[in-house]
mmCIF file with all atom_site columns, C-alpha atoms in Angstrom:
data_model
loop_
_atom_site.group_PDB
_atom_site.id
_atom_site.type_symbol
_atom_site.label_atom_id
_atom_site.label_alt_id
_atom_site.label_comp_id
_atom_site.label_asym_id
_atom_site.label_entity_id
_atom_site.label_seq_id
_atom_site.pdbx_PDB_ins_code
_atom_site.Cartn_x
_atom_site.Cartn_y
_atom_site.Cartn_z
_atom_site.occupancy
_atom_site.B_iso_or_equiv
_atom_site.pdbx_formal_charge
_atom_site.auth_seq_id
_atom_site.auth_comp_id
_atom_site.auth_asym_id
_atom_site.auth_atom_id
_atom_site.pdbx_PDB_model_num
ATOM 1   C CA . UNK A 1 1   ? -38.975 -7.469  21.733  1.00 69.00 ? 1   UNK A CA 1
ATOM 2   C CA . UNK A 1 2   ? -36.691 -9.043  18.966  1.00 83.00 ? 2   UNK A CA 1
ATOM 3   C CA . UNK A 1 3   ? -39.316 -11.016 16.415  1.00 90.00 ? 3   UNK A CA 1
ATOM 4   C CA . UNK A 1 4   ? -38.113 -14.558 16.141  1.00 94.00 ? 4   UNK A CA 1
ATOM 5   C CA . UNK A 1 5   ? -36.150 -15.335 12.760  1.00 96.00 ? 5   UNK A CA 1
ATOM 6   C CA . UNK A 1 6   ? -37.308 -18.262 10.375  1.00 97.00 ? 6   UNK A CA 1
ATOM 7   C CA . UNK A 1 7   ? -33.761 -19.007 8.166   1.00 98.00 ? 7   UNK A CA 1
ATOM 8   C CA . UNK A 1 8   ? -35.031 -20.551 5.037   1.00 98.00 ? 8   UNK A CA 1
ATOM 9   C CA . UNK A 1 9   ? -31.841 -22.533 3.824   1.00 98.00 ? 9   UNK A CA 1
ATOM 10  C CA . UNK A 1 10  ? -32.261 -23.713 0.165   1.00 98.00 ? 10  UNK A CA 1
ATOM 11  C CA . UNK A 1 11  ? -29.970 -24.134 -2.951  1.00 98.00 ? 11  UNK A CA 1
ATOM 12  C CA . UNK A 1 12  ? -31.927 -22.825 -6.672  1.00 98.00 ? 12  UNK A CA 1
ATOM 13  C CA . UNK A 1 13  ? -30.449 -26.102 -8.074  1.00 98.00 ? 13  UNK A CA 1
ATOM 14  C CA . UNK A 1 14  ? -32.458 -28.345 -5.801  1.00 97.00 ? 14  UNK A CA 1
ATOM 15  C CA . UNK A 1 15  ? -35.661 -30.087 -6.827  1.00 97.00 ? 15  UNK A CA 1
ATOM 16  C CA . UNK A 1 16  ? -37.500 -30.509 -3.350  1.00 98.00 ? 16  UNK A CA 1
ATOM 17  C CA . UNK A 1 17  ? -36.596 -26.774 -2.534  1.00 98.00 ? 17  UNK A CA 1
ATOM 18  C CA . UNK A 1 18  ? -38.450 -26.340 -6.161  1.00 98.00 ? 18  UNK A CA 1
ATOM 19  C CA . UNK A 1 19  ? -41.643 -28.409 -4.777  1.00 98.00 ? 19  UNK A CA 1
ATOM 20  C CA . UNK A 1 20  ? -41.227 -26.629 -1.357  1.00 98.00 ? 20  UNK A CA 1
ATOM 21  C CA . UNK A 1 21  ? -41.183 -23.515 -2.682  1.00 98.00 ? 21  UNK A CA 1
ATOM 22  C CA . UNK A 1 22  ? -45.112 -22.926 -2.152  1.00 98.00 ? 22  UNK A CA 1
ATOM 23  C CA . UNK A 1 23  ? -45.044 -24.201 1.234   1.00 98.00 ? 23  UNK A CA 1
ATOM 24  C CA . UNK A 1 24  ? -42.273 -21.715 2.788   1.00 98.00 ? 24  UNK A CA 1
ATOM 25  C CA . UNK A 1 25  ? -44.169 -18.722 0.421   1.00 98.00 ? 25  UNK A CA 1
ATOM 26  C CA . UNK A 1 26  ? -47.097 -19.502 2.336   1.00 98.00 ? 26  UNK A CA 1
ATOM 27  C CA . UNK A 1 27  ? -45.520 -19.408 5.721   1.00 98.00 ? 27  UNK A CA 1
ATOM 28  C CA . UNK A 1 28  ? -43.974 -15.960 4.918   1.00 98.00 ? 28  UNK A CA 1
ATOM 29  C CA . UNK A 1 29  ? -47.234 -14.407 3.367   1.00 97.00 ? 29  UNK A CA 1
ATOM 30  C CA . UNK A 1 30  ? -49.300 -15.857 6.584   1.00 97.00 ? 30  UNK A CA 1
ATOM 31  C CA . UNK A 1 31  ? -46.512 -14.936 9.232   1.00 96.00 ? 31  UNK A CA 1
ATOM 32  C CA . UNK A 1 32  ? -44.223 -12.212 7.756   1.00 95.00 ? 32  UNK A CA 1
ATOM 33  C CA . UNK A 1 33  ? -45.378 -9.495  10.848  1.00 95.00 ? 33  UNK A CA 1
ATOM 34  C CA . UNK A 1 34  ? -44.768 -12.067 13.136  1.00 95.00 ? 34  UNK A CA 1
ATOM 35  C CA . UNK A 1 35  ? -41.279 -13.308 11.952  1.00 96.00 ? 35  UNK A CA 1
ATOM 36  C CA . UNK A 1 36  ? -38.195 -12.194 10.619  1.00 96.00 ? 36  UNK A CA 1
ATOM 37  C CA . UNK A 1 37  ? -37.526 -14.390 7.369   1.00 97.00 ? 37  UNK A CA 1
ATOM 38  C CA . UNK A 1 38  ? -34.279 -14.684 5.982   1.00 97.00 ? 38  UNK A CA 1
ATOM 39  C CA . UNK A 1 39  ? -33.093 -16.932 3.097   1.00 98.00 ? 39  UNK A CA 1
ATOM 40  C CA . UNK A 1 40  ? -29.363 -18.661 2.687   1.00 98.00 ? 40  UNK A CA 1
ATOM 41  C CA . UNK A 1 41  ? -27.822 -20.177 -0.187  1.00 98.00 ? 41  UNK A CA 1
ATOM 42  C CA . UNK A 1 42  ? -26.800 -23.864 0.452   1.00 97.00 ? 42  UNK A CA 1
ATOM 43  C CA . UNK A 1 43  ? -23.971 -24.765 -2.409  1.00 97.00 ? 43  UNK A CA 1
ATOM 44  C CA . UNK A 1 44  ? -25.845 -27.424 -3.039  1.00 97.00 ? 44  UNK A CA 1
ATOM 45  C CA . UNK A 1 45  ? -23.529 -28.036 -6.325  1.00 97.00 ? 45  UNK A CA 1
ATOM 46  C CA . UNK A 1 46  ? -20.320 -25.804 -5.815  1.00 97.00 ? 46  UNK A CA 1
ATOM 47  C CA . UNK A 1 47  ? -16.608 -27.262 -6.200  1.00 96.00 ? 47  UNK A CA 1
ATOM 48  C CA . UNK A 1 48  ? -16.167 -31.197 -6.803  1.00 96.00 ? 48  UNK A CA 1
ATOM 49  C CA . UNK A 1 49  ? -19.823 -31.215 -7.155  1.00 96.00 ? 49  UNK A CA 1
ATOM 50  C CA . UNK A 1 50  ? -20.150 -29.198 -10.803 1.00 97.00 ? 50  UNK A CA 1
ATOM 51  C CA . UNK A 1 51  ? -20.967 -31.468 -13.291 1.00 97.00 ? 51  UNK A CA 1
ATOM 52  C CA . UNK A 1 52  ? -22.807 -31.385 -16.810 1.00 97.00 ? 52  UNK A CA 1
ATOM 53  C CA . UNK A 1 53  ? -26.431 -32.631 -15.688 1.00 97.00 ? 53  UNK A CA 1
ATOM 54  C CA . UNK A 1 54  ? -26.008 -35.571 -17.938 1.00 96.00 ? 54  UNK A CA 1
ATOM 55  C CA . UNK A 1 55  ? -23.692 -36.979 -14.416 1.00 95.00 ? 55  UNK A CA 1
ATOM 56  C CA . UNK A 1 56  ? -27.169 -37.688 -12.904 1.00 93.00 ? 56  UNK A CA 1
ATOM 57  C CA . UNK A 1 57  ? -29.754 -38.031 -15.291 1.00 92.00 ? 57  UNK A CA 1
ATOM 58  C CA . UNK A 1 58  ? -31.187 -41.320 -14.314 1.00 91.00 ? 58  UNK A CA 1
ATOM 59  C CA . UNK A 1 59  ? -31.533 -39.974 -10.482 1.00 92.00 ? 59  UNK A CA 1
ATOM 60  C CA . UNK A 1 60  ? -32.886 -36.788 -11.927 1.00 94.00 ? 60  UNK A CA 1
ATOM 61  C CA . UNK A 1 61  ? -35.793 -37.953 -14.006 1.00 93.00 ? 61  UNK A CA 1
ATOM 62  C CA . UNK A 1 62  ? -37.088 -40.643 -11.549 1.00 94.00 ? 62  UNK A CA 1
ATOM 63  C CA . UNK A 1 63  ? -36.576 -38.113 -8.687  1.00 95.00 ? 63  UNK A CA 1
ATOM 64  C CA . UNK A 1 64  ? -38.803 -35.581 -10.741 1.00 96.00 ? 64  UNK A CA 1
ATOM 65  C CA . UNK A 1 65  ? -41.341 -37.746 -10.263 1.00 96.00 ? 65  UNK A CA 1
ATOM 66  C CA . UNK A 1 66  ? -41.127 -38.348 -6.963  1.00 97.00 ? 66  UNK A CA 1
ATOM 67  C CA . UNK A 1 67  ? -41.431 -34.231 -6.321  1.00 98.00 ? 67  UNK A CA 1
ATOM 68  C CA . UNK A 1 68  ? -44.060 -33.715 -8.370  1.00 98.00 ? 68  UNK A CA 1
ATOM 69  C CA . UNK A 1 69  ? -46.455 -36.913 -6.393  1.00 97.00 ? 69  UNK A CA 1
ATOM 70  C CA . UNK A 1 70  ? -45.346 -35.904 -3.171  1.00 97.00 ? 70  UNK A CA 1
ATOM 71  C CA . UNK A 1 71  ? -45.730 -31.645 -3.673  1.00 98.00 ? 71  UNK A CA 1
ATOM 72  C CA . UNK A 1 72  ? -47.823 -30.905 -6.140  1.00 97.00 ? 72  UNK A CA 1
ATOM 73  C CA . UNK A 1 73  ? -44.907 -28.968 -8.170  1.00 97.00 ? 73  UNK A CA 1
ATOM 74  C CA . UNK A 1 74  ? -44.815 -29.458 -11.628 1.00 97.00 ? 74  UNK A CA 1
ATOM 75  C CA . UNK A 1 75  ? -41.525 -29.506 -13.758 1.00 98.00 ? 75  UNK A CA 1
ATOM 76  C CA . UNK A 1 76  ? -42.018 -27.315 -17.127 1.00 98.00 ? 76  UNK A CA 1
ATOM 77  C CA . UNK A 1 77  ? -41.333 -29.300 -20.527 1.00 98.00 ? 77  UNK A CA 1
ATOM 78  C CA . UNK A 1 78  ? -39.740 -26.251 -21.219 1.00 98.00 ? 78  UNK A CA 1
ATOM 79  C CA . UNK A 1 79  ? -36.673 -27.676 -18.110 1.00 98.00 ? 79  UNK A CA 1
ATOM 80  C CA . UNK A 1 80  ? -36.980 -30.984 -19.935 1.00 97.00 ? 80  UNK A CA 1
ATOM 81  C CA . UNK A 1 81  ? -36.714 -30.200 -23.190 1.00 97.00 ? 81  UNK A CA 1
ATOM 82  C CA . UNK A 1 82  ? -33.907 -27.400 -22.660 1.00 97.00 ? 82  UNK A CA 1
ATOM 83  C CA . UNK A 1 83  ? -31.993 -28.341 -19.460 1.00 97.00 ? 83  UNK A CA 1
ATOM 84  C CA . UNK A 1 84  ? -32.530 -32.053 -18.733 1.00 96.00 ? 84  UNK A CA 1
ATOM 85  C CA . UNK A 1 85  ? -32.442 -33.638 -22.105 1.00 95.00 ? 85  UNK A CA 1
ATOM 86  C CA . UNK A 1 86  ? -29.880 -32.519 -23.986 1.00 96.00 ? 86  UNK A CA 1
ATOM 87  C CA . UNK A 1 87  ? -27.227 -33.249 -21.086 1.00 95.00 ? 87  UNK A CA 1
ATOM 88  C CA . UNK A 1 88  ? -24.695 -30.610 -21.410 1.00 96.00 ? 88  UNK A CA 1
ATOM 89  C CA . UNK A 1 89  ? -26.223 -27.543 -18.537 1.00 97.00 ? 89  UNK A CA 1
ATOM 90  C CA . UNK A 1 90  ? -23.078 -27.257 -15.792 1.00 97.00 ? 90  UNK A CA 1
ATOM 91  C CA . UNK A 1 91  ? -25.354 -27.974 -12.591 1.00 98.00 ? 91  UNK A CA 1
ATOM 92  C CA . UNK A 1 92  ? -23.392 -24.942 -11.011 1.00 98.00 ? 92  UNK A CA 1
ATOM 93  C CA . UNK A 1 93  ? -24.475 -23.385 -7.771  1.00 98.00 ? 93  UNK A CA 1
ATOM 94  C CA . UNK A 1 94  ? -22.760 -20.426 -7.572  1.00 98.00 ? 94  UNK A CA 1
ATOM 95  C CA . UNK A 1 95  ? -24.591 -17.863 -10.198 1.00 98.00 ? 95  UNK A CA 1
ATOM 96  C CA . UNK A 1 96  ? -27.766 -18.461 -9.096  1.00 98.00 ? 96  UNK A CA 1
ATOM 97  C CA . UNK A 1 97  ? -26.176 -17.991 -5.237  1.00 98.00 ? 97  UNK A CA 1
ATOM 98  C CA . UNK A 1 98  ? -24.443 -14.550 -6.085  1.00 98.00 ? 98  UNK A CA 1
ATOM 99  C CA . UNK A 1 99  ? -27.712 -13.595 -7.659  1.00 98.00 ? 99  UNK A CA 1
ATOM 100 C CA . UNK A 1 100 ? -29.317 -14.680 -4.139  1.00 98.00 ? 100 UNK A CA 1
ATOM 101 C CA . UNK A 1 101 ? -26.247 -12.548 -2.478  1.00 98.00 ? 101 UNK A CA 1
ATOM 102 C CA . UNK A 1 102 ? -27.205 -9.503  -4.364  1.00 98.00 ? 102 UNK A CA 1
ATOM 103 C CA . UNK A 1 103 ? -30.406 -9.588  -4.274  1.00 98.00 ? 103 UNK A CA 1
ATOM 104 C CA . UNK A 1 104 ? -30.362 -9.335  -0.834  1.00 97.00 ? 104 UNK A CA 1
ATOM 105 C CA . UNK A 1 105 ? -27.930 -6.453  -0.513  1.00 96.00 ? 105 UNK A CA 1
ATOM 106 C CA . UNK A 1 106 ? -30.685 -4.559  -2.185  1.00 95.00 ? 106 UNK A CA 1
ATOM 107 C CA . UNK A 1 107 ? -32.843 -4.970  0.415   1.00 90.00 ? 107 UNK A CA 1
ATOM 108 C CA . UNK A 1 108 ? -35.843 -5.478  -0.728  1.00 92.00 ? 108 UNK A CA 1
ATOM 109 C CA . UNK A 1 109 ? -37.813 -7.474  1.735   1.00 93.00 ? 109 UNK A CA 1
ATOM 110 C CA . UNK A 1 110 ? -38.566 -9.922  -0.831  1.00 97.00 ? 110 UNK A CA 1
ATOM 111 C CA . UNK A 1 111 ? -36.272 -12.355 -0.757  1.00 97.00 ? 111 UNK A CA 1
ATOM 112 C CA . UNK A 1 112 ? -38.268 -15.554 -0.285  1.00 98.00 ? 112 UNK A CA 1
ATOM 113 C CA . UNK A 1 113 ? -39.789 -14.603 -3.198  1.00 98.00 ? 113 UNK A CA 1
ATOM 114 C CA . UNK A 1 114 ? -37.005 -13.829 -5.352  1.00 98.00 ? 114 UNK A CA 1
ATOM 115 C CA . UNK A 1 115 ? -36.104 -17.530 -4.213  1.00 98.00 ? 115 UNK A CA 1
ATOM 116 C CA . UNK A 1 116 ? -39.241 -19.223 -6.193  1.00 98.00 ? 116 UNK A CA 1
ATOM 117 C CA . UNK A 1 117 ? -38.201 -16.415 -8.667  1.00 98.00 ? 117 UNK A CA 1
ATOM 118 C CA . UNK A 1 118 ? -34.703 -17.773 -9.346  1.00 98.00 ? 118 UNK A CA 1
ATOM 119 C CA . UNK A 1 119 ? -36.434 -22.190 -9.158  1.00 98.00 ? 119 UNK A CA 1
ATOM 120 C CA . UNK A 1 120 ? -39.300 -21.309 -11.378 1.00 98.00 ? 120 UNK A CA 1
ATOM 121 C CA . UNK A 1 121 ? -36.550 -19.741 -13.935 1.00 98.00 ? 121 UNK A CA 1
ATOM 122 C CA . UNK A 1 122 ? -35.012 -22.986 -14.299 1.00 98.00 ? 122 UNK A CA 1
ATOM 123 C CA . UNK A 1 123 ? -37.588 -25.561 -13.353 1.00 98.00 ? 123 UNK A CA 1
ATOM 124 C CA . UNK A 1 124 ? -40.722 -24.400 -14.786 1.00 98.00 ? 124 UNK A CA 1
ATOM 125 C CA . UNK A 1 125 ? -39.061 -21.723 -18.115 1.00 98.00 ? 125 UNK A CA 1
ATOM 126 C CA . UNK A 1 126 ? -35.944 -24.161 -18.664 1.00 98.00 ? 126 UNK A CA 1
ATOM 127 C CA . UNK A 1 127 ? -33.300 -20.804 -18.131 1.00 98.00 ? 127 UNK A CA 1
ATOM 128 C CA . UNK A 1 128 ? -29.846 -21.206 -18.143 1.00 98.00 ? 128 UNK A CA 1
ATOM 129 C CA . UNK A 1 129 ? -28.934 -19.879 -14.577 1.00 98.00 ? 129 UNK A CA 1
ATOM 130 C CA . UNK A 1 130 ? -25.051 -20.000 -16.115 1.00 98.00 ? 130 UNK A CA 1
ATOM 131 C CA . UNK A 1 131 ? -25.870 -17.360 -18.088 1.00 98.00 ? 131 UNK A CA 1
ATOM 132 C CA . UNK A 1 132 ? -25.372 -13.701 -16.570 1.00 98.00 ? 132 UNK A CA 1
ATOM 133 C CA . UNK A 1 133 ? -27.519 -11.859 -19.094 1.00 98.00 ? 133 UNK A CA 1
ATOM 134 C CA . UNK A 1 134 ? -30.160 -14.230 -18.408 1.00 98.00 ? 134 UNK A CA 1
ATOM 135 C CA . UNK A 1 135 ? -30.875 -12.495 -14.727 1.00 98.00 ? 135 UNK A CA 1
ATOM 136 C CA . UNK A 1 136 ? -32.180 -9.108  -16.039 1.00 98.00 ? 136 UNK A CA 1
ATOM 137 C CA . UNK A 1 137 ? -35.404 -10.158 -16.746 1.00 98.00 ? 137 UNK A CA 1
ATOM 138 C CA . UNK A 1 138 ? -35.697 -12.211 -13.488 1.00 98.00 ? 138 UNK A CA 1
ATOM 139 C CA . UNK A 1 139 ? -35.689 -8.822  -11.399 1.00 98.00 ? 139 UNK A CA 1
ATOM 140 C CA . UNK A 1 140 ? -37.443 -6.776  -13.244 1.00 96.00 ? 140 UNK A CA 1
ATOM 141 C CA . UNK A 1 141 ? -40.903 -7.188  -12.096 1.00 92.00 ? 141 UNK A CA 1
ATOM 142 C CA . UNK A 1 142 ? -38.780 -6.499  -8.310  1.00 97.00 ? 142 UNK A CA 1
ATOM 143 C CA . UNK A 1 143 ? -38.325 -2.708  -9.696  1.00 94.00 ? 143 UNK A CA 1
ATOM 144 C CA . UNK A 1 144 ? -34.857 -4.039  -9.763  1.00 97.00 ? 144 UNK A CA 1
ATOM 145 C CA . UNK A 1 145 ? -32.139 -1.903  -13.047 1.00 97.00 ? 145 UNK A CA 1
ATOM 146 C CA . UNK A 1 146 ? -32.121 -5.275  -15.048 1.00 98.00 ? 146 UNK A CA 1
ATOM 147 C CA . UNK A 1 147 ? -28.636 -3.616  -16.521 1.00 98.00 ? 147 UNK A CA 1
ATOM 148 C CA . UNK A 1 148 ? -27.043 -2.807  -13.128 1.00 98.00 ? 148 UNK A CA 1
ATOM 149 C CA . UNK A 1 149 ? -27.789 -6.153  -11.672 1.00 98.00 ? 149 UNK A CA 1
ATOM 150 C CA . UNK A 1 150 ? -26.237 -8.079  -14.462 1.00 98.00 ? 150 UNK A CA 1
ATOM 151 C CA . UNK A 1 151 ? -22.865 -5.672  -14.059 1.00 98.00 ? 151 UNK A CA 1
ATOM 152 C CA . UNK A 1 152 ? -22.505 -6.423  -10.881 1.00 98.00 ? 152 UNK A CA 1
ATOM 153 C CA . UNK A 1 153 ? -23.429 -10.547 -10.441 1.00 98.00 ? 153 UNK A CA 1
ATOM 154 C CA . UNK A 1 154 ? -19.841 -10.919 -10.418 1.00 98.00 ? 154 UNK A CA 1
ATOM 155 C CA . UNK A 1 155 ? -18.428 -8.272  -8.432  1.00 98.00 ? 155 UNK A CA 1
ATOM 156 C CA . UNK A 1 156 ? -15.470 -9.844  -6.410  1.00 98.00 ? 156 UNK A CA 1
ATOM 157 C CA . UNK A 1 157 ? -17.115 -8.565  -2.766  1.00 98.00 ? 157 UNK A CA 1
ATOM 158 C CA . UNK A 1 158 ? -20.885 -10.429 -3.998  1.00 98.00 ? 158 UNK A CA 1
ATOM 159 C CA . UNK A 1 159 ? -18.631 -13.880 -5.130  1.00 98.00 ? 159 UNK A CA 1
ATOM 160 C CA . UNK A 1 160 ? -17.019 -13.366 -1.733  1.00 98.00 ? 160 UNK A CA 1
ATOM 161 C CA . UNK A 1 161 ? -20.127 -13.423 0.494   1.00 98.00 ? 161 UNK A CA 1
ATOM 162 C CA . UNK A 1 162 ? -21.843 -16.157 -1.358  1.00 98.00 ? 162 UNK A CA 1
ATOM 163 C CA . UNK A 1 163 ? -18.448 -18.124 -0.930  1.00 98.00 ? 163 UNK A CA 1
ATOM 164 C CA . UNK A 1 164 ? -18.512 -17.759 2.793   1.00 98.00 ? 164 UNK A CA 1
ATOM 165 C CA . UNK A 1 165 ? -22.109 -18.384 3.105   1.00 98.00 ? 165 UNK A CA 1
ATOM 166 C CA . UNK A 1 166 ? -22.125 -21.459 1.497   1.00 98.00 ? 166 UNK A CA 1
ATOM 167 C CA . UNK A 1 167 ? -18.907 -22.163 4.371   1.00 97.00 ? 167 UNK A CA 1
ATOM 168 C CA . UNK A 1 168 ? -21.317 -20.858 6.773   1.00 97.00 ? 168 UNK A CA 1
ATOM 169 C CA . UNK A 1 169 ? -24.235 -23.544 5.737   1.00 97.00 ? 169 UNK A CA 1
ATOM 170 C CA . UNK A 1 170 ? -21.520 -26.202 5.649   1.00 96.00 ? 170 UNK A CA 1
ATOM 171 C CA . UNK A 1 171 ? -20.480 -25.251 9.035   1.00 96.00 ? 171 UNK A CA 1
ATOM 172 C CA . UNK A 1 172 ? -23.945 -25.031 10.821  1.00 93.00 ? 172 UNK A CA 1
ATOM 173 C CA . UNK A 1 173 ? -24.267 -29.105 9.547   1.00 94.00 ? 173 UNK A CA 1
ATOM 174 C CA . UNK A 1 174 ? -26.818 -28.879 7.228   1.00 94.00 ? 174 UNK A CA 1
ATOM 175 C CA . UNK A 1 175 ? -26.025 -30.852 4.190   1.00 87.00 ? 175 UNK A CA 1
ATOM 176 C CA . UNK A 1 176 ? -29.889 -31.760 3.286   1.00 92.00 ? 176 UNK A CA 1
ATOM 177 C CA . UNK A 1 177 ? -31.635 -28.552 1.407   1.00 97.00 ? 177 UNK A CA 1
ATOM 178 C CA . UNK A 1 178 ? -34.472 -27.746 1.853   1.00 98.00 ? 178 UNK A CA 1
ATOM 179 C CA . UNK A 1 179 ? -34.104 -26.992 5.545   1.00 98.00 ? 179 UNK A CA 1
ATOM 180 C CA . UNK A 1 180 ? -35.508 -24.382 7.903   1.00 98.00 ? 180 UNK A CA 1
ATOM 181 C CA . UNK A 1 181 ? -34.251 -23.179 11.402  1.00 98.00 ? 181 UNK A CA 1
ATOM 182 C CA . UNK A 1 182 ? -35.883 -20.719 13.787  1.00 97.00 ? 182 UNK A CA 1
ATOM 183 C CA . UNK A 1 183 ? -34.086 -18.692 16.063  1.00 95.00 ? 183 UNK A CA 1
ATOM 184 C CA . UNK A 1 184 ? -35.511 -17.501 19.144  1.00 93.00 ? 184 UNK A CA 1
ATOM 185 C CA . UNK A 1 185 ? -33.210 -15.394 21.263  1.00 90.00 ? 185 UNK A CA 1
ATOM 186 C CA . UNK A 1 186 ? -29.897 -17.201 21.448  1.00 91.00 ? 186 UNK A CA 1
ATOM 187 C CA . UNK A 1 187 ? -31.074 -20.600 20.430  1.00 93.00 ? 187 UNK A CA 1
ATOM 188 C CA . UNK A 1 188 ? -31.403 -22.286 16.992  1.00 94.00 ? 188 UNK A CA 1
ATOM 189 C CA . UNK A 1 189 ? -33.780 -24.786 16.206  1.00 96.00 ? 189 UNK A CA 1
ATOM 190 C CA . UNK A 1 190 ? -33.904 -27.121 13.195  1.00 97.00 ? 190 UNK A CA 1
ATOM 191 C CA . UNK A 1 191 ? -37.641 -27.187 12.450  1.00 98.00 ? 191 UNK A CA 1
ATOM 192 C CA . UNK A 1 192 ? -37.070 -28.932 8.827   1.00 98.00 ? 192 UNK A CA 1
ATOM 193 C CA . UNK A 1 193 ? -34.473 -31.128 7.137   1.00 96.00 ? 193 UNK A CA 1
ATOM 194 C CA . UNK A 1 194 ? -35.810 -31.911 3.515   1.00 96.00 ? 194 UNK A CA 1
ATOM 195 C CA . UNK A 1 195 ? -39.337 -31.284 2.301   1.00 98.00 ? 195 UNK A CA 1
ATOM 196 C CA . UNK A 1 196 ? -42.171 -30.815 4.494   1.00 97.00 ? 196 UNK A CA 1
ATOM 197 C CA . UNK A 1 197 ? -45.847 -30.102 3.911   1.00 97.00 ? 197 UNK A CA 1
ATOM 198 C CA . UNK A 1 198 ? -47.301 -26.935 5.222   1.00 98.00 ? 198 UNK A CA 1
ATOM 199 C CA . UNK A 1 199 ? -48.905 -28.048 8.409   1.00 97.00 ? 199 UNK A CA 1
ATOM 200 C CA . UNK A 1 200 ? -45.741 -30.376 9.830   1.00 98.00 ? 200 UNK A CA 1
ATOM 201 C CA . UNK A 1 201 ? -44.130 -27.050 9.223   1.00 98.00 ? 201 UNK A CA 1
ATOM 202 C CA . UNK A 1 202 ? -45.881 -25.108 11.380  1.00 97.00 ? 202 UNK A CA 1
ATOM 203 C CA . UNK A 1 203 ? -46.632 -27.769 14.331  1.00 97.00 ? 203 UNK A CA 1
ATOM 204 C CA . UNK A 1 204 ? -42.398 -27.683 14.261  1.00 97.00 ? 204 UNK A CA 1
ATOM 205 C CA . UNK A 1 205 ? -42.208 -23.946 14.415  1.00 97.00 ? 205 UNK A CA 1
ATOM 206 C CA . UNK A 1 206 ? -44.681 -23.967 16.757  1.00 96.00 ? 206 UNK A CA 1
ATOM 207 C CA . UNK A 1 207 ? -43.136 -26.648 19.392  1.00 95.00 ? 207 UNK A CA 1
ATOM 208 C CA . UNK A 1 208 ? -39.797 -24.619 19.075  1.00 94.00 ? 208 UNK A CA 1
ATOM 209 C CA . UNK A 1 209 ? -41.158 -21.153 19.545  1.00 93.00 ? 209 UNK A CA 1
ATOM 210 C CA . UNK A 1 210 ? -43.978 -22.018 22.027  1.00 88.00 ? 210 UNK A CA 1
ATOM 211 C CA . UNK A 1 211 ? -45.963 -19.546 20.275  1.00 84.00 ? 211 UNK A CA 1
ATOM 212 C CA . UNK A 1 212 ? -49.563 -20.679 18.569  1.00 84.00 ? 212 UNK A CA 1
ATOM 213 C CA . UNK A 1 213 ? -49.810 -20.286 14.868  1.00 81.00 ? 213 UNK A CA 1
#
């Protein structure tokens, strides 16, 4: 019998996804023999959208707030003090989605993980997720070449798949990141749209699988 398949759809850019981050690790360590878990990069910030952070400061530093009260996240003074405050990072999804793309080509079963990986990087260590060298140390402790990863972040087939899955994400209709979808045989269910806490989670897996957790 074909597990069921919990699609984790997030975007390393985005603040709740950075406060939900302990709620969807959670579900995969309690649940990962019982589902198939799968993570897709939304292009959150991709095209029109690229801007120098300084664009939205105001939004961002009340909105920081409002994730840490409502998740329990905290945002490093090492994001404030070297991404937020001096206004010029390029809030640039597509890096930190080919490093999601090639990550999972490798196959390592950990890509949920590697998601909180790539947030904490920027939102907790203040990293530069612009910066291609800056990935080598990220998958390291993944038993991941550091030097081969970095070589090819920009090969033109890895920029190609994270183009068309961010296409893909736009096409399914989900514009609000987090969000999480099961699918259960042929049918897809939207279980989350924006942050949830850990137990709404589950009571909407639950009610779309019919299975109890």
């Amino acid at each position: 019998m074909v597990q069921p398949r919990i699609i984790y759809v997030y975007d390393a850019l985005c603040g709740w996804c950075y406060g939900f981050s302990p709620v969807i690790r959670r579900l995969h360590d309690t649940y990962q023999d019982q589902f198939t878990f799968d993570v897709m990069s939304g292009g959150m910030m991709t095209g029109p959208r690229i801007q120098p952070i300084s664009e939205s400061m105001g939004y961002i530093k009340s909105a920081l707030r409002i994730v840490e009260e409502n998740t329990g996240v905290l945002f490093g003074e090492a994001y404030v003090d070297n991404i937020l405050n001096p206004g010029t990072y390029l809030s640039d999804s597509n890096k930190p989605g080919q490093a999601m793309t090639l990550f999972r080509v490798l196959q390592t079963g950990r890509d949920i993980e590697f998601a909180a990986t790539l947030q904490n990087a920027l939102y907790r260590d203040g990293i530069d997720l612009n910066v291609d060298a800056n990935y080598g140390p990220l998958v390291e402790t993944y038993d991941v070449d550091p030097d081969e990863f970095v070589a090819h972040l920009n090969d033109e087939a890895i920029i190609d798949q994270t183009q068309q899955e961010f296409a893909l994400v736009a096409q399914m209709g989900i514009n609000g990141f987090p969000s999480v979808i099961v699918e259960k045989g042929e049918e897809l269910f939207l279980v989350a749209r924006g942050y949830l806490p850990y137990d709404d989670l589950m009571a909407n897996i639950s009610r779309a699988t019919g299975m109890e957790l």
